[in-house]
Amino acid sequence: MAEAVPRPAAFWLAAAATVAVAPFARHLPLWAVLVAPLAAGFHLALFRRGRAAGGRWLPALALGACLAALALEFPRWRALEPMASLLLAAFGLKFLELRSTRDAAALVLLGFFVAAVLPLFAQGPAVGLYLLAVALLLVASLAALQLGGGGGRGVPLRLAARLLVSALPLALVLFVALPRVGAFWSVPSPAAVTGMGDELVLGEVAELSRSAQVAFRVRFEGPPPPPAERYWRGLVLSRFDGRSWREVSWGHGEGVVAWAGQEPSWWRRDLVLAGPPRVYEVFLEPGGGRHLYALLGSRMLTPGTGMTRLQTAVALPSPAGRFRYRAEYRSVVAFEAGGLPDVRRRIELALPAQGNPRSRALAARWRAEAGSPEAFLERILEHFRRHFAYTLRPPPLPPEDAVDAFLFETRRGFCEHFAAALAFMLRAGGVPARVVIGFQGGELHPTEGYLTVRRYDAHAWTEAWLAGRGWVRVDPTAVVAPDRLTLGLLGLLGAEQVLAEEPVALERLRHLPGIERLRWALDTLDYAWGRWVLGYRGVQGELLGRLFGALPPRWLLLPALAALLFALLLAAALALPLARARAHPADRLFERFCRRLARVGLRRVKGETARAFCRRAAAQLPELAAAIAAVDRHYEAARYRGAEASLAALHRAVVRVRPGGPFLQKRLRPANLERKKGLD
Amino acid sequence: MSARSALATAPWRAWLARRLPRAAAVRLDRRTLFVLPTPLGLAFLGMAGLLWLLGANYQNGVVHAMAALTAALWLASVFHTFANLAGLEVRVARMGAAFPGEPLAVVVELSRGDSRPRRAIRLAFPGGEGVRVDLAEGQPLACATLAVAARRRGIRRPDRLAVATTAPFGLVRVWSQVLLAGEGLVYPRPAAVPPRHREGRGEGSAGAGDEAFAGLAPYRPGDDARRIAWKAWARGAGLHVQRFAADPVQPTWVDWEDHPGLPREARLERLCGEVLARLEGEGAVGLRLPGIEVPPGVGPAQRARLLAALARFEAPEDEGDG
């Protein structure tokens, strides 16, 4: 293995390394990404001049520089980014020590590892293509190492493509059948991407997120709920300190969370449900924080997840990255209609001692004028309907008395403004109220039937507790802009305004029919990828159960082995030529010769060489000795010296061998035989 | 390679001798080929395991898919490497001749009934240098010259030949150990010849130009091509050479009976030394062994004939390292 690296192998390795590190440019510092292409180029350039790659000092110096850059770039080491950067740098620096085929083989293995780290940062379907491309180039490097300098330029790539094609069915079987286990030890994760915040501060975020990124997808078993009912609860914010709305932490105790498969006593007390349960399945995309989303009246079905008394979904441990869970929901007739415990009531009514005096005064006046909490609520909503406008770019609000500023001065805003202002007014009027944040709506796939909820579907609404009715959802945004619910944000405002952050999003072109179909096709691909590749761990048991559910678990090995065997046979068929190699024409003629001799009882013994058989035959049939000797001579020449002319001579010699006396001789005239040549 | 030397133990050899006995030609197929991972292949599988661990720890489906893909690549490469050797037929095309202690050339021939290209096939006799053979697309056969050690006088059979490949990906090694038929000659070790035997040469020397024509003799390989009687050949009488009066009429004979009392091998070594010494002169040299007579002649072909007769005489067979 200590041979020099053939130049084509170095070339393919450089190509593989460049493709392998390129997508990291979006996630890691640029210098770490550039090490591999630069070092590979350096190696190739020196190679051309017939010199070994860098001396001893160069790799050492480069390693020192990389370590220094790492130390400067990352304050802490135990995170994914510095480790991945280190891996990339080490991978690149290995090119400076590329001396023998052993080094090249090590580079190939490192390359596979580098490629497998990318999915920790990005997981779209494009990553699948990337992995296939890198694997192809790395295998081509392996082939080039084996072939040495010879062969055509494209041969390694062709060989690699053939290997990849024959390996894909096998990979599929292995992927489906390989056991999925939980994490063995805790690992550093990529830095969190900002998603939906854990609090709501009126006026702090001047603009709503307008990303078309997918937040989650939902597959309904049965018809999906109508658009106006698609309120995906994320967090319930009850603690108000004058500026921000926050969650009240109740923990995960038995009195707070109904875990999957359990039905605590408070569940039946809190909720009055109607209608049949309908199952849905949520595929949470990464980057949206660690919250789960569920419809009101849901019960979680996936183990490890549960519903709190606030009707929000939780999971333990909280999901990082992609997560899939199932739940069933029923129509809610009443939610905590039986009354609020005092502690809860105090929290849901709490307002700071001071602040927003004008709003408080207005609320007190309207509450006094209205005969009931319901009428009071109607009054506020009517006010919103008449005097307020929906906009994604509201005027800025001051940090102090923001509700006053919104209600009396700017009067323009989006869901958060309306929800927070309404909750404040209700509390100021003595009605328990809170803010719920999550998502509203989502786009139904025209044929596949699943729902895609995007970041711009993020929403905030209010819940008011009314005596006798319990918690009632009040969405002031729906009052101000009813189309927000039925058409979605995009329908309400148009792509131009919503997608300011994504100048190239396909959503901008959705009015073009072809584009619309393409957009859905891509979305379907993304969904399938998420369901079958990314979230497969959750699907695996269910899928295998559905396919082989009737089999007892110990028999599950059988279909797995059968599938593996099938894939192996397929790979073998793809690797080995399908058609059986035809016997050498000289062998076929010799077979004919043997058949002729067999008529008089002379049979070739197993293992007997052609020559030995001919000698034996000649000894037994002296009258044919000359003809048999000719067969031997021409067979030798035709079969082993590749002499084409000898083939014809062999044929002539074989037909001259006519054992068995005159009767046979008469029948087998040479003229007849010549004509029958093609049939033999 | 240490793994292979560990395999070269007695039970393995005995099993191999049953499985792959000596044969005129061996077709490489399921029955005759063996597969083992290379060190790189083992490292590759280890990497697939590491990726699976990475996927499990990060609960990442794509990394799981990558682990499955690498494992599948390894498995599929077994078939591709197997296909590189399967269907080939190996035989020894011819073997040379040599004195004891010298390398004896073995021309190994690879042929096949299909036209797929075969790449980077290594042929090696135990302890010998390997030779790389490639078969281009459509090329019906390829030959490689290897060497076995010529040990003692007699007939030398080829050692067990290793036919192996790790191409096209280097992840697995497919190989066979074939014992092929073939016949190489090991000449006797030439003994030093005492001076008196050197003198015993045929009298007269071939002077050019002034010889008298003395008749035609049938052509034997090794005869001077310039003396072929082309006219006779043109008449259809076959190849003859002209004999001249100046030709050594008295050929020298190297005779077994000249050295009574010596054991067989020592006697042959003595004869061999004499043959070589006499051939340095210009006269025709013949050889008499019990029951065998090589008529006198000259030239390299005669040298080969004489030495072959010595090598074959009551020849012990060296079966090679099976």
Coordinates of C-alpha atoms in Angstrom, one line a residue, chain A residues 136-593:
Chain A
L136 CA -19.9 8.8 -6.2
L137 CA -16.7 10.9 -6.3
L138 CA -15.1 9.2 -3.3
V139 CA -15.8 5.7 -4.8
A140 CA -14.3 7.0 -8.1
S141 CA -11.2 7.9 -6.2
L142 CA -11.0 4.4 -4.7
A143 CA -11.4 3.0 -8.3
A144 CA -8.7 5.3 -9.6
L145 CA -6.4 4.2 -6.8
Q146 CA -6.9 0.6 -7.8
L147 CA -6.5 1.2 -11.6
G148 CA -3.3 3.2 -11.2
G149 CA -2.4 5.5 -14.0
G150 CA -3.9 3.4 -16.8
G151 CA -7.4 3.4 -18.2
G152 CA -9.5 6.1 -19.7
R153 CA -10.2 9.3 -17.8
G154 CA -13.9 8.6 -17.2
V155 CA -13.4 4.9 -16.2
P156 CA -13.3 5.4 -12.4
L157 CA -16.4 7.5 -12.5
R158 CA -18.2 4.9 -14.7
L159 CA -17.2 2.1 -12.3
A160 CA -18.3 4.2 -9.3
A161 CA -21.7 4.9 -10.9
R162 CA -22.2 1.2 -11.5
L163 CA -21.4 0.4 -7.9
L164 CA -23.7 3.1 -6.7
V165 CA -26.6 1.9 -8.8
S166 CA -26.2 -1.7 -7.6
A167 CA -25.8 -0.5 -4.0
L168 CA -29.0 1.6 -3.9
P169 CA -31.5 -1.2 -3.4
L170 CA -29.3 -2.7 -0.7
A171 CA -29.0 0.7 1.0
L172 CA -32.8 1.0 0.9
V173 CA -33.3 -2.3 2.6
L174 CA -30.6 -1.6 5.2
F175 CA -32.1 1.8 5.9
V176 CA -35.6 0.4 6.3
A177 CA -34.6 -2.6 8.4
L178 CA -31.6 -1.4 10.5
P179 CA -32.7 -0.8 14.1
R180 CA -33.0 2.7 15.3
V181 CA -31.9 3.3 18.8
G182 CA -31.9 6.3 21.0
A183 CA -28.8 8.5 21.6
F184 CA -26.0 6.7 23.3
W185 CA -24.5 9.9 24.8
S186 CA -25.3 13.5 24.7
V187 CA -23.9 15.4 21.7
P188 CA -23.4 19.1 21.0
S189 CA -26.1 20.4 18.7
P190 CA -26.0 23.2 16.1
A191 CA -26.6 26.7 17.6
A192 CA -30.3 27.3 18.0
V193 CA -32.0 29.1 15.2
T194 CA -34.4 31.8 16.4
G195 CA -38.0 30.6 16.0
M196 CA -41.1 31.6 17.8
G197 CA -40.2 33.5 20.9
D198 CA -41.1 32.3 24.4
E199 CA -42.6 35.7 25.2
L200 CA -44.6 38.4 23.5
V201 CA -43.5 42.0 24.0
L202 CA -45.8 44.6 22.5
G203 CA -44.0 46.8 20.1
E204 CA -40.6 45.2 20.6
V205 CA -40.6 43.2 17.3
A206 CA -41.6 45.8 14.8
E207 CA -42.2 43.3 12.1
L208 CA -43.6 39.9 11.8
S209 CA -41.5 37.0 10.5
R210 CA -42.1 36.7 6.8
S211 CA -40.2 33.6 6.1
A212 CA -41.8 31.0 3.8
Q213 CA -39.8 28.3 5.6
V214 CA -42.0 25.3 6.7
A215 CA -42.7 25.3 10.4
F216 CA -44.5 21.9 10.3
R217 CA -46.7 19.7 8.3
V218 CA -49.8 17.9 9.3
R219 CA -51.3 14.8 7.9
F220 CA -55.0 14.2 8.9
E221 CA -56.5 10.8 8.9
G222 CA -59.9 11.9 7.6
P223 CA -60.9 15.3 6.5
P224 CA -59.0 18.3 7.9
P225 CA -60.7 20.9 10.0
P226 CA -62.0 24.0 8.1
P227 CA -59.5 26.9 7.8
A228 CA -61.1 29.0 10.5
E229 CA -60.6 26.1 13.0
R230 CA -56.9 25.6 12.3
Y231 CA -55.6 27.2 15.4
W232 CA -52.3 25.5 16.3
R233 CA -51.6 26.2 19.9
G234 CA -48.0 26.7 20.9
L235 CA -47.7 28.6 24.1
V236 CA -50.2 30.0 26.5
L237 CA -48.9 33.3 28.0
S238 CA -50.5 34.3 31.3
R239 CA -48.0 36.4 33.2
F240 CA -48.0 40.0 32.2
D241 CA -45.5 42.4 33.8
G242 CA -46.5 45.6 32.0
R243 CA -44.3 45.0 29.0
S244 CA -44.1 41.4 28.1
W245 CA -46.5 38.4 28.2
R246 CA -44.8 35.2 29.4
E247 CA -45.6 31.6 30.1
V248 CA -46.3 30.5 33.7
S249 CA -44.3 27.4 34.3
W250 CA -46.4 24.6 35.9
G251 CA -43.9 21.9 35.4
H252 CA -44.6 18.4 34.1
G253 CA -46.2 16.8 37.1
E254 CA -49.1 14.4 36.9
G255 CA -51.6 17.2 37.8
V256 CA -50.4 19.3 34.9
V257 CA -49.6 17.0 31.9
A258 CA -51.7 14.2 30.5
W259 CA -49.1 12.0 29.0
A260 CA -49.9 9.8 26.0
G261 CA -51.8 6.8 27.1
Q262 CA -52.9 8.4 30.4
E263 CA -56.1 10.1 31.3
P264 CA -55.7 11.9 34.6
S265 CA -58.8 12.8 36.6
W266 CA -58.6 16.5 35.7
W267 CA -58.9 15.7 32.0
R268 CA -62.6 14.9 32.1
R269 CA -63.3 17.7 34.5
D270 CA -61.6 20.3 32.4
L271 CA -62.8 19.4 29.0
V272 CA -66.3 18.7 27.6
L273 CA -65.7 17.1 24.2
A274 CA -68.0 16.1 21.4
G275 CA -67.8 14.2 18.1
P276 CA -65.5 11.3 17.1
P277 CA -61.8 11.5 17.7
R278 CA -59.8 12.4 14.6
V279 CA -56.1 11.5 14.3
Y280 CA -53.5 13.7 12.9
E281 CA -49.8 13.5 12.6
V282 CA -47.4 16.5 12.9
F283 CA -44.0 16.6 11.3
L284 CA -42.1 19.4 13.0
E285 CA -39.3 21.0 11.0
P286 CA -36.2 22.1 12.8
G287 CA -35.4 25.7 13.5
G288 CA -38.7 26.5 15.1
G289 CA -37.5 26.4 18.7
R290 CA -38.5 23.4 20.9
H291 CA -42.3 23.9 21.0
L292 CA -44.9 21.4 19.9
Y293 CA -48.2 22.5 18.3
A294 CA -51.6 21.0 18.7
L295 CA -55.2 21.7 18.2
L296 CA -57.5 22.5 21.1
G297 CA -59.0 19.3 22.4
S298 CA -56.2 17.1 21.5
R299 CA -54.8 14.0 23.2
M300 CA -51.3 13.0 22.3
L301 CA -50.7 9.5 21.1
T302 CA -46.9 9.4 20.6
P303 CA -45.2 8.1 23.8
G304 CA -43.2 10.8 25.5
T305 CA -45.5 13.6 24.5
G306 CA -48.5 15.0 26.5
M307 CA -51.0 17.7 26.8
T308 CA -50.9 20.3 29.6
R309 CA -53.9 21.6 31.4
L310 CA -53.4 24.8 29.3
Q311 CA -54.0 22.7 26.2
T312 CA -50.5 22.9 24.9
A313 CA -48.5 20.0 23.7
V314 CA -45.2 19.1 25.4
A315 CA -42.5 16.4 24.9
L316 CA -39.9 15.0 27.2
P317 CA -37.1 15.4 26.3
S318 CA -38.0 18.5 24.3
P319 CA -37.3 17.8 20.6
A320 CA -34.2 19.0 18.9
G321 CA -34.5 19.3 15.2
R322 CA -37.1 17.2 13.4
F323 CA -39.8 15.6 15.4
R324 CA -42.9 13.6 14.5
Y325 CA -45.9 13.0 16.8
R326 CA -49.4 11.8 16.5
A327 CA -52.5 13.1 18.3
E328 CA -56.2 12.9 18.1
Y329 CA -58.6 15.8 18.6
R330 CA -62.3 16.2 19.2
S331 CA -64.5 19.3 19.1
V332 CA -64.4 21.2 22.4
V333 CA -67.7 22.1 23.9
A334 CA -66.3 23.7 27.0
F335 CA -62.9 24.2 28.4
E336 CA -62.6 24.7 32.2
A337 CA -66.2 25.7 32.3
G338 CA -66.4 24.4 35.8
G339 CA -64.6 27.3 37.3
L340 CA -61.1 28.5 37.8
P341 CA -59.2 27.8 41.0
D342 CA -58.3 30.9 42.9
V343 CA -54.6 30.8 42.2
R344 CA -55.3 30.5 38.5
R345 CA -57.9 33.2 38.5
R346 CA -55.5 35.6 40.2
I347 CA -52.8 34.9 37.6
E348 CA -55.2 35.3 34.7
L349 CA -56.4 38.6 36.0
A350 CA -53.0 40.0 37.2
L351 CA -52.0 43.4 36.0
P352 CA -49.1 45.5 37.2
A353 CA -50.0 48.3 39.7
Q354 CA -49.4 51.0 37.2
G355 CA -49.1 51.7 33.5
N356 CA -51.4 52.3 30.5
P357 CA -53.8 54.5 32.5
R358 CA -56.0 55.5 29.6
S359 CA -56.7 51.9 28.6
R360 CA -57.5 51.0 32.2
A361 CA -59.9 53.8 32.5
L362 CA -61.5 52.9 29.1
A363 CA -61.9 49.3 30.2
A364 CA -63.4 50.2 33.5
R365 CA -65.9 52.5 31.8
W366 CA -66.9 50.0 29.2
R367 CA -67.2 47.2 31.7
A368 CA -69.5 49.3 33.8
E369 CA -71.6 50.2 30.8
A370 CA -71.8 46.6 29.6
G371 CA -74.2 44.3 31.4
S372 CA -72.1 41.2 31.1
P373 CA -68.5 40.1 30.3
E374 CA -69.8 39.0 26.9
A375 CA -71.1 42.4 26.1
F376 CA -67.9 44.0 27.3
L377 CA -65.9 41.8 25.0
E378 CA -68.2 42.6 22.1
R379 CA -67.7 46.3 22.8
I380 CA -63.9 46.0 22.6
L381 CA -64.1 44.0 19.4
E382 CA -66.5 46.4 17.8
H383 CA -64.0 49.2 18.6
F384 CA -61.3 47.2 16.9
R385 CA -63.5 46.6 13.9
R386 CA -64.3 50.2 13.4
H387 CA -61.1 52.0 14.1
F388 CA -58.2 49.6 13.6
A389 CA -56.3 48.4 10.6
Y390 CA -54.2 45.4 9.9
T391 CA -50.6 45.9 8.7
L392 CA -47.3 44.0 8.8
R393 CA -45.4 47.2 9.3
P394 CA -47.0 49.0 12.2
P395 CA -45.6 52.3 13.6
P396 CA -43.2 51.8 16.5
L397 CA -44.6 51.8 20.0
P398 CA -42.9 53.3 23.1
P399 CA -41.7 50.9 25.7
E400 CA -43.8 52.6 28.4
D401 CA -47.6 52.5 28.1
A402 CA -47.4 50.6 24.8
V403 CA -51.1 49.5 25.1
D404 CA -52.2 53.1 25.5
A405 CA -50.1 54.2 22.5
F406 CA -51.6 51.3 20.4
L407 CA -55.2 51.8 21.4
F408 CA -55.3 55.5 21.2
E409 CA -52.7 56.6 18.8
T410 CA -51.3 54.2 16.2
R411 CA -54.3 51.9 15.9
R412 CA -52.5 49.8 13.3
G413 CA -50.7 46.5 13.9
F414 CA -50.8 42.7 13.4
C415 CA -52.0 39.8 15.5
E416 CA -49.7 40.3 18.4
H417 CA -50.8 43.9 18.9
F418 CA -54.5 43.0 18.8
A419 CA -54.1 39.9 21.0
A420 CA -52.0 41.6 23.7
A421 CA -54.2 44.7 23.7
L422 CA -57.4 42.7 24.0
A423 CA -56.1 40.6 26.8
F424 CA -55.0 43.7 28.7
M425 CA -58.4 45.4 28.2
L426 CA -60.2 42.2 29.4
R427 CA -58.1 41.9 32.5
A428 CA -58.5 45.6 33.2
G429 CA -62.2 45.0 33.0
G430 CA -62.1 42.1 35.4
V431 CA -62.4 39.2 32.9
P432 CA -59.7 36.5 33.1
A433 CA -57.7 36.6 29.8
R434 CA -54.5 35.4 28.3
V435 CA -52.6 35.4 25.1
V436 CA -52.0 32.2 23.1
I437 CA -49.3 32.1 20.4
G438 CA -48.9 29.5 17.8
F439 CA -49.9 29.2 14.1
Q440 CA -53.1 29.7 12.3
G441 CA -54.1 28.2 9.0
G442 CA -51.7 26.4 6.7
E443 CA -52.0 25.4 3.1
L444 CA -53.7 22.2 2.1
H445 CA -51.9 20.2 -0.5
P446 CA -54.3 19.9 -3.5
T447 CA -53.8 16.1 -4.0
E448 CA -51.8 14.7 -1.1
G449 CA -54.1 16.3 1.4
Y450 CA -51.5 17.3 4.0
L451 CA -51.3 20.7 5.5
T452 CA -48.2 22.8 5.3
V453 CA -47.8 25.5 7.9
R454 CA -45.1 28.1 7.3
R455 CA -43.3 30.6 9.5
Y456 CA -45.5 33.4 8.2
D457 CA -48.5 31.6 9.5
A458 CA -47.4 32.4 13.0
H459 CA -50.2 33.9 15.0
A460 CA -51.3 35.2 18.4
W461 CA -54.8 35.3 19.7
T462 CA -56.6 35.8 23.0
E463 CA -58.5 33.5 25.3
A464 CA -61.1 34.9 27.7
W465 CA -62.6 33.0 30.6
L466 CA -66.3 33.6 30.7
A467 CA -68.4 32.2 33.6
G468 CA -70.4 29.2 32.5
R469 CA -68.6 28.9 29.2
G470 CA -65.0 28.5 30.3
W471 CA -62.1 29.6 28.1
V472 CA -63.3 31.0 24.8
R473 CA -61.0 31.8 21.9
V474 CA -61.2 35.3 20.8
D475 CA -59.2 36.3 17.8
P476 CA -59.2 40.1 17.4
T477 CA -57.2 39.8 14.2
A478 CA -60.1 38.0 12.6
V479 CA -62.3 40.9 13.5
V480 CA -60.0 43.5 12.0
A481 CA -59.0 41.5 9.0
P482 CA -61.4 38.6 8.4
D483 CA -59.6 37.5 5.3
R484 CA -56.5 36.7 7.4
L485 CA -58.3 33.6 8.5
T486 CA -59.8 32.5 5.3
L487 CA -57.2 33.4 2.8
G488 CA -54.1 33.3 5.0
L489 CA -51.5 36.0 5.3
L490 CA -50.4 35.6 1.7
G491 CA -54.0 35.9 0.4
L492 CA -54.6 38.9 2.5
L493 CA -51.6 40.9 1.7
G494 CA -50.0 39.4 -1.4
A495 CA -46.6 37.9 -1.8
E496 CA -44.8 41.2 -2.3
Q497 CA -45.5 42.4 1.1
V498 CA -45.2 39.1 3.0
L499 CA -42.1 37.7 1.5
A500 CA -39.9 40.8 1.7
E501 CA -37.2 38.6 3.4
E502 CA -37.2 36.0 0.6
P503 CA -36.7 37.7 -2.7
V504 CA -36.4 34.4 -4.7
A505 CA -39.1 32.4 -3.0
L506 CA -41.3 30.3 -5.3
E507 CA -44.3 31.7 -3.4
R508 CA -43.8 34.9 -5.2
L509 CA -44.6 33.3 -8.5
R510 CA -47.6 31.2 -7.4
H511 CA -50.0 33.0 -9.8
L512 CA -48.2 31.2 -12.7
P513 CA -50.0 27.8 -13.1
G514 CA -46.8 25.8 -13.9
I515 CA -45.0 27.3 -11.0
E516 CA -47.8 26.5 -8.7
R517 CA -47.6 22.8 -9.7
L518 CA -43.8 22.8 -9.4
R519 CA -44.1 24.4 -6.0
W520 CA -46.4 21.7 -4.8
A521 CA -44.3 19.0 -6.3
L522 CA -41.3 20.3 -4.4
D523 CA -43.3 20.5 -1.3
T524 CA -44.5 16.9 -1.7
L525 CA -40.9 15.8 -2.2
D526 CA -39.9 17.8 0.9
Y527 CA -42.7 16.2 2.9
A528 CA -41.9 12.7 1.7
W529 CA -38.2 13.3 2.5
G530 CA -39.2 14.5 6.0
R531 CA -41.5 11.6 6.6
W532 CA -39.5 8.8 5.2
V533 CA -35.9 9.8 5.7
L534 CA -35.7 12.4 8.4
G535 CA -38.5 11.3 10.6
Y536 CA -38.2 7.6 9.8
R537 CA -37.4 6.5 13.3
G538 CA -41.0 7.3 14.3
V539 CA -42.5 5.8 11.1
Q540 CA -40.4 2.6 11.1
G541 CA -42.3 0.6 13.8
E542 CA -45.6 1.7 12.4
L543 CA -44.6 0.9 8.8
L544 CA -43.2 -2.5 9.6
G545 CA -46.2 -3.2 11.8
R546 CA -48.6 -2.4 8.9
L547 CA -46.6 -4.5 6.4
F548 CA -46.0 -7.5 8.6
G549 CA -48.3 -6.8 11.5
A550 CA -49.8 -10.3 11.4
L551 CA -46.4 -11.8 12.0
P552 CA -45.3 -12.4 15.6
P553 CA -42.2 -10.2 16.4
R554 CA -39.7 -13.0 16.2
W555 CA -40.8 -13.8 12.7
L556 CA -40.1 -10.3 11.6
L557 CA -36.6 -11.4 10.9
L558 CA -37.9 -13.4 8.0
P559 CA -39.1 -10.7 5.8
A560 CA -36.1 -8.6 6.7
L561 CA -33.8 -11.4 5.6
A562 CA -35.8 -12.0 2.5
A563 CA -35.6 -8.4 1.5
L564 CA -31.9 -8.3 2.2
L565 CA -31.4 -11.5 0.1
F566 CA -33.5 -10.0 -2.7
A567 CA -31.4 -6.8 -2.6
L568 CA -28.2 -8.8 -2.6
L569 CA -29.3 -10.8 -5.6
L570 CA -30.3 -7.6 -7.3
A571 CA -26.8 -6.1 -6.6
A572 CA -25.2 -9.3 -7.9
A573 CA -27.3 -9.2 -11.0
L574 CA -26.3 -5.6 -11.6
A575 CA -22.6 -6.3 -10.9
L576 CA -22.3 -9.5 -12.9
P577 CA -23.2 -9.6 -16.5
L578 CA -26.7 -11.1 -16.9
A579 CA -26.0 -13.3 -19.9
R580 CA -24.0 -16.4 -19.3
A581 CA -20.7 -16.2 -21.1
R582 CA -20.9 -18.3 -24.2
A583 CA -18.4 -21.1 -24.5
H584 CA -15.4 -20.4 -26.6
P585 CA -16.1 -21.5 -30.2
A586 CA -13.0 -23.8 -30.1
D587 CA -14.5 -25.4 -27.0
R588 CA -17.8 -26.0 -28.8
L589 CA -16.0 -27.6 -31.7
F590 CA -14.0 -29.8 -29.3
E591 CA -17.2 -30.8 -27.6
R592 CA -18.5 -31.9 -31.0
F593 CA -15.3 -33.9 -31.5

